[in-house]
CSV table of C-alpha atoms and ligand atoms in Angstrom, one decimal:
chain,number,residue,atom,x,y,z
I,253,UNK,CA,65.6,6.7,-73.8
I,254,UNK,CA,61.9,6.7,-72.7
I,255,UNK,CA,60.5,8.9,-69.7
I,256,UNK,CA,61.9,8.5,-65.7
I,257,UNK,CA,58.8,6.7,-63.9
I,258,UNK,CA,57.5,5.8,-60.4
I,259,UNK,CA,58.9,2.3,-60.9
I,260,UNK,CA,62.5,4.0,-62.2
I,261,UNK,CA,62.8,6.3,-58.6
I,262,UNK,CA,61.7,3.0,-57.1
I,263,UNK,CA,64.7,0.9,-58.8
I,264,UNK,CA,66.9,3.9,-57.9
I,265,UNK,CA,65.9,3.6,-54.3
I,266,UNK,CA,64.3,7.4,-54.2
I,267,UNK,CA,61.2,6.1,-53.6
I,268,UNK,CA,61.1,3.5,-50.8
I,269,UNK,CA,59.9,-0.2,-51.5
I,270,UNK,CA,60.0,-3.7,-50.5
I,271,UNK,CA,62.8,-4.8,-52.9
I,272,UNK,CA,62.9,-8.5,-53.2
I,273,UNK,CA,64.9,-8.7,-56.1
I,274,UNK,CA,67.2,-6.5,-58.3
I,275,UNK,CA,70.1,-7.3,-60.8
I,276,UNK,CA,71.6,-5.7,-64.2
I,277,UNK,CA,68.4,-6.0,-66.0
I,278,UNK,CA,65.0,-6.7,-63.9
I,279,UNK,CA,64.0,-5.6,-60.4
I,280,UNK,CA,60.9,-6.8,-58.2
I,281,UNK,CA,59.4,-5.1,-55.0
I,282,UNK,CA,56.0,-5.7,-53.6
I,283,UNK,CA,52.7,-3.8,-55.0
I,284,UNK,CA,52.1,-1.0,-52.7
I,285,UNK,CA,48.4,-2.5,-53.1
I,286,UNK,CA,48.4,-6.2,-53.0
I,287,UNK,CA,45.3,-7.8,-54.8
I,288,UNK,CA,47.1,-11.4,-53.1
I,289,UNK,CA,48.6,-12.7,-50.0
I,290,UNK,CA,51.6,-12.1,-52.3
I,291,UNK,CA,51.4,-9.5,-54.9
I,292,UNK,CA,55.0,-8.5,-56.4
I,293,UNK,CA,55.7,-6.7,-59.8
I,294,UNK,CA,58.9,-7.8,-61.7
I,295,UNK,CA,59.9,-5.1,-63.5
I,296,UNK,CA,62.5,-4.0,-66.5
I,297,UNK,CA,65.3,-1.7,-65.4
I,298,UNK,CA,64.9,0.1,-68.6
I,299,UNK,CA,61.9,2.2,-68.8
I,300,UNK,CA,60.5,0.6,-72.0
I,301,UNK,CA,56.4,2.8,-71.6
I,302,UNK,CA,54.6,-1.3,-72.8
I,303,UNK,CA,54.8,-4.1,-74.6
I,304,UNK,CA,53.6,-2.4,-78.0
I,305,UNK,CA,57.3,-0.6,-77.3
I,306,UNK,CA,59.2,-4.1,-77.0
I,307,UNK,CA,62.1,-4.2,-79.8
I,308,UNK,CA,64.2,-7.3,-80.5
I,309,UNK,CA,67.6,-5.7,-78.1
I,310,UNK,CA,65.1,-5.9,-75.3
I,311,UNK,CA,64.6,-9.8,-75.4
I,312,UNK,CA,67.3,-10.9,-72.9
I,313,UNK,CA,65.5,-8.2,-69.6
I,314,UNK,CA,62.1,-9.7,-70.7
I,315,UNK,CA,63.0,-13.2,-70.7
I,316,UNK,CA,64.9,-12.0,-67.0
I,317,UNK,CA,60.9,-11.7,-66.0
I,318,UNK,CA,60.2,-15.3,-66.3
I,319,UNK,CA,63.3,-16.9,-64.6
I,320,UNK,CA,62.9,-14.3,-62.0
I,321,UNK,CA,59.4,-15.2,-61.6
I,322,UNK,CA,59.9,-18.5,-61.1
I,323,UNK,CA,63.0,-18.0,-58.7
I,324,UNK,CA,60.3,-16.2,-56.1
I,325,UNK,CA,57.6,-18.6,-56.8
I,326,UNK,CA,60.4,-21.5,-55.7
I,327,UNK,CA,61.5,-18.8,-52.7
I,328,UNK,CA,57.5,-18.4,-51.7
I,329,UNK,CA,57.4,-22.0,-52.1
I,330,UNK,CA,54.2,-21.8,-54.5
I,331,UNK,CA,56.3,-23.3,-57.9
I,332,UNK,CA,54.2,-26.2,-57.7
I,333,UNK,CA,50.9,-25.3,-55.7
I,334,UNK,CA,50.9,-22.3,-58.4
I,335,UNK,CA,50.8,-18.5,-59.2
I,336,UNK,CA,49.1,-16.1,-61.7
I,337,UNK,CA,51.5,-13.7,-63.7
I,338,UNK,CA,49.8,-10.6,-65.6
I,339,UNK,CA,50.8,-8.2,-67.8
I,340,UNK,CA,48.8,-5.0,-68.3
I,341,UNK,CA,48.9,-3.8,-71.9
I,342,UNK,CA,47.7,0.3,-72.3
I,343,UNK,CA,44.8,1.8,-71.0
I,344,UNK,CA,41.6,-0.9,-72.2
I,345,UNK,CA,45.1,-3.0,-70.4
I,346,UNK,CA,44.2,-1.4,-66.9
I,347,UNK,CA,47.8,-0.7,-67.2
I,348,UNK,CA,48.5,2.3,-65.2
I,349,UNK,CA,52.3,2.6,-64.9
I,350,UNK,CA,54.0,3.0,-68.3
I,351,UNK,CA,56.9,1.2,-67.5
I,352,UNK,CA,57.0,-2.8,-68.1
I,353,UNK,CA,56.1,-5.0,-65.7
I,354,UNK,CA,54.7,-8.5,-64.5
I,355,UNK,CA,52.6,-8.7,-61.7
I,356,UNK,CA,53.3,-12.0,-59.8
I,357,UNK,CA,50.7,-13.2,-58.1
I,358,UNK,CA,49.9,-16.3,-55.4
I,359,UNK,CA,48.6,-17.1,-52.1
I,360,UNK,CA,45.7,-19.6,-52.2
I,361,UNK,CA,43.1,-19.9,-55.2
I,362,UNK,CA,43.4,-17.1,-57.3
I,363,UNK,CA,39.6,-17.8,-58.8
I,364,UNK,CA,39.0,-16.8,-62.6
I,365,UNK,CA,41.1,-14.5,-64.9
I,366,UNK,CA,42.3,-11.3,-64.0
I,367,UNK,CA,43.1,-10.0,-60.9
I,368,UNK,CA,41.7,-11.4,-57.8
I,369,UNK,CA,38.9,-10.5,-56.2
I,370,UNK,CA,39.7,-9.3,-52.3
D,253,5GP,P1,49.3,-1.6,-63.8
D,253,5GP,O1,47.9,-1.2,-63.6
D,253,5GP,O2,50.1,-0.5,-64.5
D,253,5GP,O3,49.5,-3.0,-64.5
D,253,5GP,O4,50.0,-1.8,-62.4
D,253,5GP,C1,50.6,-0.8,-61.7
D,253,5GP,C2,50.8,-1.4,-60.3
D,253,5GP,O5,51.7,-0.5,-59.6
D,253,5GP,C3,49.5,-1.3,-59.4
D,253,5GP,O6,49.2,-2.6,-59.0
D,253,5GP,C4,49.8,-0.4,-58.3
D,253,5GP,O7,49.3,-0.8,-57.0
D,253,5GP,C5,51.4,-0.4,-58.3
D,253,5GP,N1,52.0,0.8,-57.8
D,253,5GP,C6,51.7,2.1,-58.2
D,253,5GP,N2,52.5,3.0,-57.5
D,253,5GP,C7,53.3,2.3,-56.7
D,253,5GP,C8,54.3,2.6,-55.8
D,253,5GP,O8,54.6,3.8,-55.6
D,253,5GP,N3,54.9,1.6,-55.1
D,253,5GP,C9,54.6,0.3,-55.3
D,253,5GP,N4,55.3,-0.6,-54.6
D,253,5GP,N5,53.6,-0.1,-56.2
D,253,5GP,C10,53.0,0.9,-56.9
C-alpha cells in the first residue's frame, strides 16, 4: 500500500475540508485554492502516488472519477454550459500531491488549456 497523504487525512476527516462527495471508492472536497468559481478535486480513496502507478484492479475507482464528475457538474448545474477536468501527471505534470486526483473545474469561460487564469 503506497504512502498516507494530505488528501488520505483529508478522506479520513483529520484534516478538515469541504467534502462534497465520498463513497467506497472516490471522494471530492473543494481545492483549498480555487483557480474557478468552482474548483473541486475528485479523488481515489486509495492512495495510488499517479497515473504512471495505475494497474488494471484500479479501473473501477478511476472510472468512479468520471461518473462522479459529471454527477457535480449536473448538481452545479454546468453539465451542459460545460467544465474543464485536469489531471496532473508528475513533476513537468505540476502535480503536487502524489495521490490521484481530477481537478473539476467550471464557472464561466475557462479560456485556453490549463488551468485558468485568475
Ligand atoms: P496538483 O498540483 O497535485 O495537481 O494539485 C494539488 C491540489 O491540491 C492543488 O490545487 C492545491 O491547491 C490542493 N491542495 C493542497 N493541499 C490541500 C489541502 O490541504 N486541502 C485542500 N482542500 N486542497 C489542497
Amino acid at each position: 500500500m503506497a504512502e498516507e497523504t494530505i488528501f488520505t487525512k483529508i478522506i479520513n476527516g483529520t484534516i478538515p475540508s469541504k467534502l462534497v462527495y465520498h463513497d467506497d471508492l472516490v471522494s471530492a472536497f473543494a481545492d483549498i485554492n480555487p483557480k474557478a468559481e468552482h474548483h473541486i478535486l475528485i479523488v481515489t480513496n486509495k492512495p495510488i502516488p499517479s497515473v504512471s502507478a495505475v494497474t488494471t484492479e484500479d479501473e473501477p475507482a478511476l472510472g468512479r472519477l468520471f461518473t462522479v464528475a459529471a454527477k457535480i457538474a449536473k448538481d452545479l448545474g454546468v453539465s451542459e454550459s460545460g467544465y474543464r477536468l485536469i489531471v496532473n501527471c508528475g513533476p513537468d505534470g505540476g502535480q503536487e500531491v502524489p495521490h490521484i486526483h481530477m481537478h473539476f473545474l467550471a464557472g464561466g469561460k475557462l479560456g485556453g488549456l490549463g488551468f485558468p487564469q485568475r
